[in-house]
PDB file of C-alpha atoms and ligand atoms in Angstrom:
ATOM      1  CA  MET A 257      24.330   0.778  20.950  1.00  0.00           C
ATOM      2  CA  LYS A 258      24.928   1.795  17.323  1.00  0.00           C
ATOM      3  CA  LEU A 259      22.804  -1.157  16.203  1.00  0.00           C
ATOM      4  CA  VAL A 260      19.931  -0.177  18.507  1.00  0.00           C
ATOM      5  CA  ILE A 261      20.013   3.383  17.151  1.00  0.00           C
ATOM      6  CA  PHE A 262      19.828   2.100  13.575  1.00  0.00           C
ATOM      7  CA  ILE A 263      17.036  -0.326  14.441  1.00  0.00           C
ATOM      8  CA  VAL A 264      15.038   2.638  15.772  1.00  0.00           C
ATOM      9  CA  ILE A 265      15.950   4.714  12.700  1.00  0.00           C
ATOM     10  CA  GLY A 266      14.973   1.790  10.449  1.00  0.00           C
ATOM     11  CA  TYR A 267      11.593   1.491  12.123  1.00  0.00           C
ATOM     12  CA  ILE A 268      10.878   5.241  12.013  1.00  0.00           C
ATOM     13  CA  PHE A 269      11.889   5.503   8.329  1.00  0.00           C
ATOM     14  CA  GLY A 270       9.830   2.434   7.446  1.00  0.00           C
ATOM     15  CA  ALA A 271       6.827   3.725   9.375  1.00  0.00           C
ATOM     16  CA  LEU A 272       6.624   7.022   7.441  1.00  0.00           C
ATOM     17  CA  PRO A 273       3.241   6.660   5.695  1.00  0.00           C
ATOM     18  CA  ASN A 274       4.129   8.427   2.458  1.00  0.00           C
ATOM     19  CA  GLY A 275       1.015   7.325   0.577  1.00  0.00           C
ATOM     20  CA  VAL A 276      -1.354   8.509   3.293  1.00  0.00           C
ATOM     21  CA  TRP A 277       0.450  11.800   3.925  1.00  0.00           C
ATOM     22  CA  ILE A 278       0.925  12.668   0.248  1.00  0.00           C
ATOM     23  CA  GLY A 279      -2.728  11.846  -0.468  1.00  0.00           C
ATOM     24  CA  LYS A 280      -3.953  13.972   2.430  1.00  0.00           C
ATOM     25  CA  TYR A 281      -1.670  16.963   2.005  1.00  0.00           C
ATOM     26  CA  CYS A 282      -1.551  17.147  -1.789  1.00  0.00           C
ATOM     27  CA  LYS A 283      -5.095  16.122  -2.689  1.00  0.00           C
ATOM     28  CA  GLY A 284      -7.096  16.041   0.539  1.00  0.00           C
ATOM     29  CA  ILE A 285      -7.779  12.329   0.031  1.00  0.00           C
ATOM     30  CA  ASP A 286      -7.142   9.480   2.466  1.00  0.00           C
ATOM     31  CA  ILE A 287      -6.200   6.664   0.104  1.00  0.00           C
ATOM     32  CA  ARG A 288      -7.138   4.138   2.816  1.00  0.00           C
ATOM     33  CA  GLU A 289     -10.785   5.000   2.141  1.00  0.00           C
ATOM     34  CA  HIS A 290     -10.630   4.312  -1.597  1.00  0.00           C
ATOM     35  CA  GLY A 291      -9.580   1.642  -4.094  1.00  0.00           C
ATOM     36  CA  SER A 292      -8.002  -1.367  -2.399  1.00  0.00           C
ATOM     37  CA  LYS A 293      -7.810   0.712   0.838  1.00  0.00           C
ATOM     38  CA  ASN A 294      -4.083  -0.034   0.964  1.00  0.00           C
ATOM     39  CA  SER A 295      -1.680   2.762   1.884  1.00  0.00           C
ATOM     40  CA  GLY A 296       0.951   1.778  -0.689  1.00  0.00           C
ATOM     41  CA  ALA A 297       2.104   3.075  -4.053  1.00  0.00           C
ATOM     42  CA  THR A 298      -0.279   0.955  -6.168  1.00  0.00           C
ATOM     43  CA  ASN A 299      -3.318   2.347  -4.420  1.00  0.00           C
ATOM     44  CA  ALA A 300      -1.822   5.847  -4.499  1.00  0.00           C
ATOM     45  CA  TYR A 301      -1.549   5.440  -8.284  1.00  0.00           C
ATOM     46  CA  ARG A 302      -5.096   4.108  -8.469  1.00  0.00           C
ATOM     47  CA  VAL A 303      -6.629   6.838  -6.315  1.00  0.00           C
ATOM     48  CA  LEU A 304      -4.352   9.867  -6.790  1.00  0.00           C
ATOM     49  CA  GLY A 305      -3.048   9.320 -10.321  1.00  0.00           C
ATOM     50  CA  VAL A 306       0.217   8.470 -11.994  1.00  0.00           C
ATOM     51  CA  LYS A 307       2.282  11.423 -10.680  1.00  0.00           C
ATOM     52  CA  TYR A 308       1.509  10.738  -7.032  1.00  0.00           C
ATOM     53  CA  GLY A 309       1.754   6.979  -7.544  1.00  0.00           C
ATOM     54  CA  ILE A 310       5.313   7.365  -8.801  1.00  0.00           C
ATOM     55  CA  ILE A 311       6.194   9.805  -5.994  1.00  0.00           C
ATOM     56  CA  VAL A 312       4.885   7.359  -3.348  1.00  0.00           C
ATOM     57  CA  LEU A 313       6.703   4.448  -5.011  1.00  0.00           C
ATOM     58  CA  ILE A 314      10.011   6.334  -4.970  1.00  0.00           C
ATOM     59  CA  ALA A 315       9.485   7.681  -1.434  1.00  0.00           C
ATOM     60  CA  ASP A 316       8.591   4.214  -0.087  1.00  0.00           C
ATOM     61  CA  ALA A 317      11.601   2.657  -1.822  1.00  0.00           C
ATOM     62  CA  ILE A 318      13.922   5.372  -0.468  1.00  0.00           C
ATOM     63  CA  LYS A 319      12.761   4.776   3.105  1.00  0.00           C
ATOM     64  CA  GLY A 320      13.724   1.123   2.667  1.00  0.00           C
ATOM     65  CA  PHE A 321      17.047   1.885   1.005  1.00  0.00           C
ATOM     66  CA  LEU A 322      18.316   4.525   3.424  1.00  0.00           C
ATOM     67  CA  PRO A 323      18.407   2.709   6.806  1.00  0.00           C
ATOM     68  CA  PRO A 324      20.769  -0.132   5.764  1.00  0.00           C
ATOM     69  CA  PHE A 325      22.684   2.231   3.467  1.00  0.00           C
ATOM     70  CA  ILE A 326      23.322   4.817   6.205  1.00  0.00           C
ATOM     71  CA  ALA A 327      24.082   2.043   8.723  1.00  0.00           C
ATOM     72  CA  SER A 328      26.711   0.628   6.344  1.00  0.00           C
ATOM     73  CA  LYS A 329      28.383   4.057   6.238  1.00  0.00           C
ATOM     74  CA  PHE A 330      28.661   3.865  10.034  1.00  0.00           C
ATOM     75  CA  GLY A 331      30.495   0.555   9.909  1.00  0.00           C
ATOM     76  CA  ILE A 332      27.521  -1.776  10.401  1.00  0.00           C
ATOM     77  CA  THR A 333      27.912  -4.900   8.296  1.00  0.00           C
ATOM     78  CA  GLY A 334      26.568  -8.367   7.517  1.00  0.00           C
ATOM     79  CA  ASN A 335      23.584  -9.768   9.368  1.00  0.00           C
ATOM     80  CA  PHE A 336      23.017  -6.475  11.194  1.00  0.00           C
ATOM     81  CA  LEU A 337      22.232  -4.802   7.873  1.00  0.00           C
ATOM     82  CA  LEU A 338      19.676  -7.550   7.220  1.00  0.00           C
ATOM     83  CA  ILE A 339      18.040  -6.876  10.580  1.00  0.00           C
ATOM     84  CA  ILE A 340      17.881  -3.108   9.929  1.00  0.00           C
ATOM     85  CA  GLY A 341      16.358  -3.732   6.474  1.00  0.00           C
ATOM     86  CA  MET A 342      13.760  -6.102   7.925  1.00  0.00           C
ATOM     87  CA  ILE A 343      12.850  -3.567  10.593  1.00  0.00           C
ATOM     88  CA  ALA A 344      12.251  -0.914   7.905  1.00  0.00           C
ATOM     89  CA  ILE A 345       9.881  -3.294   6.066  1.00  0.00           C
ATOM     90  CA  ILE A 346       8.102  -4.138   9.330  1.00  0.00           C
ATOM     91  CA  GLY A 347       7.851  -0.399  10.081  1.00  0.00           C
ATOM     92  CA  HIS A 348       6.090   0.112   6.758  1.00  0.00           C
ATOM     93  CA  THR A 349       3.546  -2.633   7.389  1.00  0.00           C
ATOM     94  CA  PHE A 350       3.044  -1.884  11.121  1.00  0.00           C
ATOM     95  CA  SER A 351       3.410   1.892  11.198  1.00  0.00           C
ATOM     96  CA  PHE A 352       2.877   3.671  14.505  1.00  0.00           C
ATOM     97  CA  PHE A 353       1.644   6.662  12.452  1.00  0.00           C
ATOM     98  CA  LEU A 354      -1.230   4.455  11.251  1.00  0.00           C
ATOM     99  CA  ASN A 355      -2.156   2.667  14.488  1.00  0.00           C
ATOM    100  CA  PHE A 356       0.203  -0.164  13.572  1.00  0.00           C
ATOM    101  CA  ASN A 357      -1.377  -0.733  10.180  1.00  0.00           C
ATOM    102  CA  GLY A 358       0.350  -0.073   6.887  1.00  0.00           C
ATOM    103  CA  GLY A 359       1.142  -1.222   3.371  1.00  0.00           C
ATOM    104  CA  LYS A 360       2.084  -4.592   1.930  1.00  0.00           C
ATOM    105  CA  GLY A 361       5.823  -4.023   2.000  1.00  0.00           C
ATOM    106  CA  VAL A 362       6.604  -4.232  -1.702  1.00  0.00           C
ATOM    107  CA  ALA A 363       8.080  -0.772  -2.433  1.00  0.00           C
ATOM    108  CA  THR A 364       9.938  -0.647   0.882  1.00  0.00           C
ATOM    109  CA  SER A 365      11.359  -4.136   0.251  1.00  0.00           C
ATOM    110  CA  LEU A 366      12.400  -2.914  -3.191  1.00  0.00           C
ATOM    111  CA  GLY A 367      14.474  -0.176  -1.539  1.00  0.00           C
ATOM    112  CA  VAL A 368      15.985  -2.509   1.072  1.00  0.00           C
ATOM    113  CA  PHE A 369      16.976  -5.133  -1.500  1.00  0.00           C
ATOM    114  CA  LEU A 370      18.192  -2.562  -4.047  1.00  0.00           C
ATOM    115  CA  PHE A 371      20.847  -1.785  -1.487  1.00  0.00           C
ATOM    116  CA  LEU A 372      21.502  -5.307  -0.155  1.00  0.00           C
ATOM    117  CA  ILE A 373      21.279  -7.421  -3.327  1.00  0.00           C
ATOM    118  CA  PRO A 374      20.987  -5.145  -6.389  1.00  0.00           C
ATOM    119  CA  GLN A 375      21.516  -7.912  -8.991  1.00  0.00           C
ATOM    120  CA  VAL A 376      18.652  -9.979  -7.615  1.00  0.00           C
ATOM    121  CA  THR A 377      16.490  -6.881  -7.302  1.00  0.00           C
ATOM    122  CA  PHE A 378      17.028  -5.732 -10.898  1.00  0.00           C
ATOM    123  CA  THR A 379      16.080  -9.221 -12.067  1.00  0.00           C
ATOM    124  CA  LEU A 380      12.942  -9.079  -9.902  1.00  0.00           C
ATOM    125  CA  ILE A 381      12.018  -5.695 -11.378  1.00  0.00           C
ATOM    126  CA  ILE A 382      12.154  -7.254 -14.864  1.00  0.00           C
ATOM    127  CA  ILE A 383      10.050 -10.221 -13.688  1.00  0.00           C
ATOM    128  CA  PHE A 384       7.551  -7.839 -12.041  1.00  0.00           C
ATOM    129  CA  ILE A 385       7.224  -5.701 -15.184  1.00  0.00           C
ATOM    130  CA  ALA A 386       6.808  -8.817 -17.361  1.00  0.00           C
ATOM    131  CA  VAL A 387       4.063 -10.276 -15.121  1.00  0.00           C
ATOM    132  CA  VAL A 388       2.190  -6.966 -14.898  1.00  0.00           C
ATOM    133  CA  THR A 389       2.499  -6.354 -18.648  1.00  0.00           C
ATOM    134  CA  ILE A 390       1.162  -9.829 -19.474  1.00  0.00           C
ATOM    135  CA  THR A 391      -1.536 -10.174 -16.795  1.00  0.00           C
ATOM    136  CA  LYS A 392      -2.308  -6.504 -15.899  1.00  0.00           C
ATOM    137  CA  TYR A 393      -2.318  -7.490 -12.214  1.00  0.00           C
ATOM    138  CA  ILE A 394       0.167  -5.501 -10.089  1.00  0.00           C
ATOM    139  CA  SER A 395      -0.598  -7.711  -7.099  1.00  0.00           C
ATOM    140  CA  LEU A 396       0.329 -10.835  -9.089  1.00  0.00           C
ATOM    141  CA  GLY A 397       3.597  -9.159 -10.110  1.00  0.00           C
ATOM    142  CA  SER A 398       4.279  -8.468  -6.423  1.00  0.00           C
ATOM    143  CA  ILE A 399       3.369 -12.014  -5.322  1.00  0.00           C
ATOM    144  CA  ILE A 400       5.475 -13.712  -8.001  1.00  0.00           C
ATOM    145  CA  SER A 401       8.410 -11.386  -7.280  1.00  0.00           C
ATOM    146  CA  ALA A 402       8.110 -12.169  -3.548  1.00  0.00           C
ATOM    147  CA  ILE A 403       8.193 -15.913  -4.303  1.00  0.00           C
ATOM    148  CA  MET A 404      11.163 -15.513  -6.675  1.00  0.00           C
ATOM    149  CA  LEU A 405      13.111 -13.379  -4.165  1.00  0.00           C
ATOM    150  CA  PRO A 406      14.525 -16.236  -2.035  1.00  0.00           C
ATOM    151  CA  LEU A 407      15.039 -18.476  -5.068  1.00  0.00           C
ATOM    152  CA  LEU A 408      17.101 -15.891  -6.954  1.00  0.00           C
ATOM    153  CA  THR A 409      18.947 -14.941  -3.761  1.00  0.00           C
ATOM    154  CA  TYR A 410      19.940 -18.581  -3.329  1.00  0.00           C
ATOM    155  CA  PHE A 411      21.295 -18.933  -6.854  1.00  0.00           C
ATOM    156  CA  TYR A 412      22.899 -15.495  -7.348  1.00  0.00           C
ATOM    157  CA  PRO A 413      26.296 -14.627  -5.878  1.00  0.00           C
ATOM    158  CA  THR A 414      25.981 -12.641  -2.651  1.00  0.00           C
ATOM    159  CA  GLN A 415      26.867  -8.946  -2.577  1.00  0.00           C
ATOM    160  CA  ASN A 416      27.859  -6.459   0.135  1.00  0.00           C
ATOM    161  CA  ASN A 417      29.813  -9.221   1.959  1.00  0.00           C
ATOM    162  CA  LEU A 418      26.555 -10.732   3.197  1.00  0.00           C
ATOM    163  CA  ASN A 419      26.451 -14.356   4.349  1.00  0.00           C
ATOM    164  CA  LYS A 420      24.311 -16.505   2.110  1.00  0.00           C
ATOM    165  CA  LEU A 421      22.406 -18.517   4.719  1.00  0.00           C
ATOM    166  CA  PRO A 422      21.040 -15.622   6.829  1.00  0.00           C
ATOM    167  CA  LEU A 423      20.383 -13.655   3.648  1.00  0.00           C
ATOM    168  CA  VAL A 424      18.346 -16.478   2.117  1.00  0.00           C
ATOM    169  CA  LEU A 425      16.505 -16.935   5.427  1.00  0.00           C
ATOM    170  CA  MET A 426      15.676 -13.243   5.512  1.00  0.00           C
ATOM    171  CA  THR A 427      14.363 -13.311   1.927  1.00  0.00           C
ATOM    172  CA  ILE A 428      12.207 -16.370   2.766  1.00  0.00           C
ATOM    173  CA  ILE A 429      10.682 -14.506   5.730  1.00  0.00           C
ATOM    174  CA  ILE A 430      10.101 -11.292   3.759  1.00  0.00           C
ATOM    175  CA  GLY A 431       8.837 -13.195   0.703  1.00  0.00           C
ATOM    176  CA  LEU A 432       6.295 -15.156   2.773  1.00  0.00           C
ATOM    177  CA  PHE A 433       5.315 -12.032   4.659  1.00  0.00           C
ATOM    178  CA  VAL A 434       4.659 -10.075   1.445  1.00  0.00           C
ATOM    179  CA  VAL A 435       2.598 -12.968   0.034  1.00  0.00           C
ATOM    180  CA  TYR A 436       0.637 -13.116   3.319  1.00  0.00           C
ATOM    181  CA  LYS A 437      -0.041  -9.365   3.154  1.00  0.00           C
ATOM    182  CA  HIS A 438      -1.566  -9.975  -0.291  1.00  0.00           C
ATOM    183  CA  LYS A 439      -4.184 -12.401   1.032  1.00  0.00           C
ATOM    184  CA  SER A 440      -7.094 -10.147   0.031  1.00  0.00           C
ATOM    185  CA  ASN A 441      -5.562  -9.759  -3.450  1.00  0.00           C
ATOM    186  CA  ILE A 442      -5.146 -13.547  -3.720  1.00  0.00           C
ATOM    187  CA  LYS A 443      -8.832 -14.031  -2.882  1.00  0.00           C
ATOM    188  CA  ARG A 444      -9.804 -11.486  -5.545  1.00  0.00           C
ATOM    189  CA  LEU A 445      -7.422 -13.047  -8.087  1.00  0.00           C
ATOM    190  CA  LEU A 446      -9.025 -16.455  -7.496  1.00  0.00           C
ATOM    191  CA  LYS A 447     -12.514 -14.977  -7.842  1.00  0.00           C
ATOM    192  CA  GLY A 448     -11.501 -13.019 -10.940  1.00  0.00           C
ATOM    193  CA  THR A 449     -12.381  -9.694  -9.278  1.00  0.00           C
ATOM    194  CA  GLU A 450      -8.890  -8.264  -8.756  1.00  0.00           C
ATOM    195  CA  ASN A 451      -8.266  -4.702  -9.987  1.00  0.00           C
ATOM    196  CA  LYS A 452      -6.497  -4.606 -13.321  1.00  0.00           C
ATOM    197  CA  PHE A 453      -3.705  -2.141 -13.959  1.00  0.00           C
ATOM    198  CA  LYS A 454      -4.746   0.608 -16.367  1.00  0.00           C
ATOM    199  CA  LEU A 455      -2.363   3.225 -17.741  1.00  0.00           C
ATOM    200  CA  LYS A 456      -3.781   6.617 -16.764  1.00  0.00           C
TER     201      LYS A 456
HETATM  202  O1  G3P B 662       2.330  -3.441  -3.681  1.00  0.00           O
HETATM  203  C1  G3P B 662       1.003  -3.680  -3.427  1.00  0.00           C
HETATM  204  C2  G3P B 662       0.379  -4.288  -4.648  1.00  0.00           C
HETATM  205  O2  G3P B 662       0.971  -5.518  -4.932  1.00  0.00           O
HETATM  206  C3  G3P B 662      -1.090  -4.476  -4.484  1.00  0.00           C
HETATM  207  O3  G3P B 662      -1.686  -3.260  -4.123  1.00  0.00           O
HETATM  208  O4  G3P B 662      -3.509  -1.671  -3.754  1.00  0.00           O
HETATM  209  O5  G3P B 662      -3.784  -3.503  -5.437  1.00  0.00           O
HETATM  210  O6  G3P B 662      -3.750  -4.050  -3.007  1.00  0.00           O
HETATM  211  P1  G3P B 662      -3.256  -3.124  -4.065  1.00  0.00           P
END
């Protein structure tokens, strides 16, 4: 029963469309009608500016972090925490607040994995920043980080008493899913028309 409650909580947290709500209520703009049309932090930054981009990034990461974190405080452990984290990421990408549409899962995954596997996640943050600094493509930073996620998870020691095999499997699923959600970015990257990151 406890697990079911946290699965529901994970989905509801994940589904909170921070980018869309913050854009609408703070600036009267629906970010899904501008820029890449994505509801995530990158497009919030692009459309609403740096302040709101950072707020959406933090809010989206928090909604990924909290469900497995709170569940762990209620005695939920191991593979169940993985399931709750995955549900939060799925909630973000298939939000019932947005007719089962949503973002690409990067910031919410960041929050989930900051809790589950912080060492791997800090390494991925460095990789992400390096790729974006060199190439100026946030999407490429996200894609490369998503590909590196299962590889680093495999080679790093596990944390939070998680079992390696299900953890690696979960990171493969999430990594592939995040890459899949970037299919429009991949097409633009190949055509050379992808948006470049500009400091505002
Ligand atoms: O986290 C999403 C980012 O990788 C790409 O966002 O808005 O450029 O499609 P966007």
